[in-house]
CSV table of C-alpha atoms in Angstrom, one decimal:
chain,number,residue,atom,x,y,z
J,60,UNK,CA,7.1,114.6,127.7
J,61,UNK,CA,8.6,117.8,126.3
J,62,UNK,CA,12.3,119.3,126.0
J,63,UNK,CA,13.4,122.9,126.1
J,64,UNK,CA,16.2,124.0,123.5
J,65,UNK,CA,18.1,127.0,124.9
J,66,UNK,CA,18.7,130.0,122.5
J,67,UNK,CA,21.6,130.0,120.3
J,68,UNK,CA,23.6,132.3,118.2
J,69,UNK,CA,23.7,130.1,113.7
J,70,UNK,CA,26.0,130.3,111.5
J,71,UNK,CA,25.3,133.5,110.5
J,72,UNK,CA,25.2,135.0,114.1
J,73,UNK,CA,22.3,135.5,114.4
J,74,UNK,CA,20.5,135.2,117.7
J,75,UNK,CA,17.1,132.0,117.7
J,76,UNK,CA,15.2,132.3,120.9
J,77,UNK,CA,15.0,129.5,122.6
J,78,UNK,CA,12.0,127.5,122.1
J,79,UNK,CA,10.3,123.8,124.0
J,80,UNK,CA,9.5,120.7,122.2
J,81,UNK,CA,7.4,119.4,120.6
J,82,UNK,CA,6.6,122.7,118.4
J,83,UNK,CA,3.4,124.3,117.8
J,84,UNK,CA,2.2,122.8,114.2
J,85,UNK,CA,5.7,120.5,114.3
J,86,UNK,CA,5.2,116.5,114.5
J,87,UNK,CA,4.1,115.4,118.1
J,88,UNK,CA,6.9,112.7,118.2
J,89,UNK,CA,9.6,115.4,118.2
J,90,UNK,CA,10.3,115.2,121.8
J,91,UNK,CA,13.8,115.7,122.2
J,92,UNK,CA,16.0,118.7,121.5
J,93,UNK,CA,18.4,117.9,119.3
J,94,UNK,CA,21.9,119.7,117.1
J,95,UNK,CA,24.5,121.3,118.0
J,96,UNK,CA,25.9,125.0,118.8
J,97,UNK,CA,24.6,127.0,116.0
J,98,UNK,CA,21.4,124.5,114.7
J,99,UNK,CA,18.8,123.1,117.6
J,100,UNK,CA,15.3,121.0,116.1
J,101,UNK,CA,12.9,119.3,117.4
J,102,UNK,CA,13.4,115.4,116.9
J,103,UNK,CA,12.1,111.5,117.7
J,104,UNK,CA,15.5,109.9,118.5
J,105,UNK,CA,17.7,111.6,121.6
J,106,UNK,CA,20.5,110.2,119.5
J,107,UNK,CA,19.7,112.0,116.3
J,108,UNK,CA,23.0,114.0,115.6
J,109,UNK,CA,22.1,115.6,111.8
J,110,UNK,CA,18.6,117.1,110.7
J,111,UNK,CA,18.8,115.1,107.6
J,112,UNK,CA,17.1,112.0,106.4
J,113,UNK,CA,19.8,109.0,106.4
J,114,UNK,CA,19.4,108.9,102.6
J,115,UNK,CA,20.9,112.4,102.8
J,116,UNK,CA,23.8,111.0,104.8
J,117,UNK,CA,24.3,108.0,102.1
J,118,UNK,CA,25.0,110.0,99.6
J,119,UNK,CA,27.7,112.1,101.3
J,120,UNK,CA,29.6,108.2,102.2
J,121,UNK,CA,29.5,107.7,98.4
J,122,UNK,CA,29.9,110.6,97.0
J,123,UNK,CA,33.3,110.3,99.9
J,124,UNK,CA,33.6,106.7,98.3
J,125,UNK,CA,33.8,107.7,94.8
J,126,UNK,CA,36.3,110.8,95.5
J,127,UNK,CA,38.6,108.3,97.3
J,128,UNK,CA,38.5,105.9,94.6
J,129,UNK,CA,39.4,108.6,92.3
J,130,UNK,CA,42.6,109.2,94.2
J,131,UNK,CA,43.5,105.7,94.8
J,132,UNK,CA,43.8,105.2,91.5
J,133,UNK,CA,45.7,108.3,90.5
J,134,UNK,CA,47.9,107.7,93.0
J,135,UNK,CA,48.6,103.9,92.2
J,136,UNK,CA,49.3,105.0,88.4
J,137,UNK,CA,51.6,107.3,89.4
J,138,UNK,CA,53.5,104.5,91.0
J,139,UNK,CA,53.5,102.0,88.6
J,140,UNK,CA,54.5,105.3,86.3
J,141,UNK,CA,57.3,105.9,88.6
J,142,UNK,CA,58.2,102.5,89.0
J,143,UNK,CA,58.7,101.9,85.0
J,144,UNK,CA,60.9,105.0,84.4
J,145,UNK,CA,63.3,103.9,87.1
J,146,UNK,CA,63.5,100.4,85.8
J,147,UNK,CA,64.1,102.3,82.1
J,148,UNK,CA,66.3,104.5,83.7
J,149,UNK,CA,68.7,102.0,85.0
J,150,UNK,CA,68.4,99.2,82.4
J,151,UNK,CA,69.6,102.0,79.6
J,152,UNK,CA,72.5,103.1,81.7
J,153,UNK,CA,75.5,102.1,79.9
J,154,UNK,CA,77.2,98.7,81.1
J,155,UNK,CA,80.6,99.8,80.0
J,156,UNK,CA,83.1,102.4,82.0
J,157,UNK,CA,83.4,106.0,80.3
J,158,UNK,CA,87.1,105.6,78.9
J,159,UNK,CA,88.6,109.5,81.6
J,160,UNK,CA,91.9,109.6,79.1
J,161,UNK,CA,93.9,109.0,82.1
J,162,UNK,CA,95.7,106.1,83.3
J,163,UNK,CA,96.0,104.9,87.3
J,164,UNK,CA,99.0,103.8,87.2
């Protein structure tokens, strides 16, 4: 079994002839052409999506984890921030009426 990736123009616009699968001194299990638009490989799994090991993948969720984290908690502390200069900000206001000088009557 063998698959035929088309040619394509990469990321730097630069035309890669199109070339058949498996490749010549590449692993024999590498049936399937795989990418997208501007990267094509030879790979094992016709769902393969990324020419990365998962491991590489993981660490782009955590990294992603840890940056959202980050913000979550900025964010909540600029609530409860919020939150405690309001509840200053009214419970030092003045009970009593400023005394205008004029009378209503």
């Amino acid at each position: 079994m063998s698959a035929e990736c088309s040619s394509y123009l990469n990321a730097d616009k630069v035309l890669v002839s199109g070339f058949s699968c498996p490749r010549t001194g590449g692993d024999a299990r590498a049936v399937y052409c795989c990418g997208f638009q501007d990267v094509k490989y030879c790979c094992d799994d016709p769902h393969s999506f990324f020419p990365y090991e998962h491991s590489y993948m993981w660490w782009l969720s955590v990294g992603a984890l840890v940056g959202l984290s980050i913000a979550a908690v900025v964010l909540f502390a600029f609530i409860i921030t919020v939150c405690v200069l309001c509840y200053l900000f009214i419970s030092t206001k003045p009970r009593s009426k400023l005394d205008t000088g004029l009378s209503l009557q």
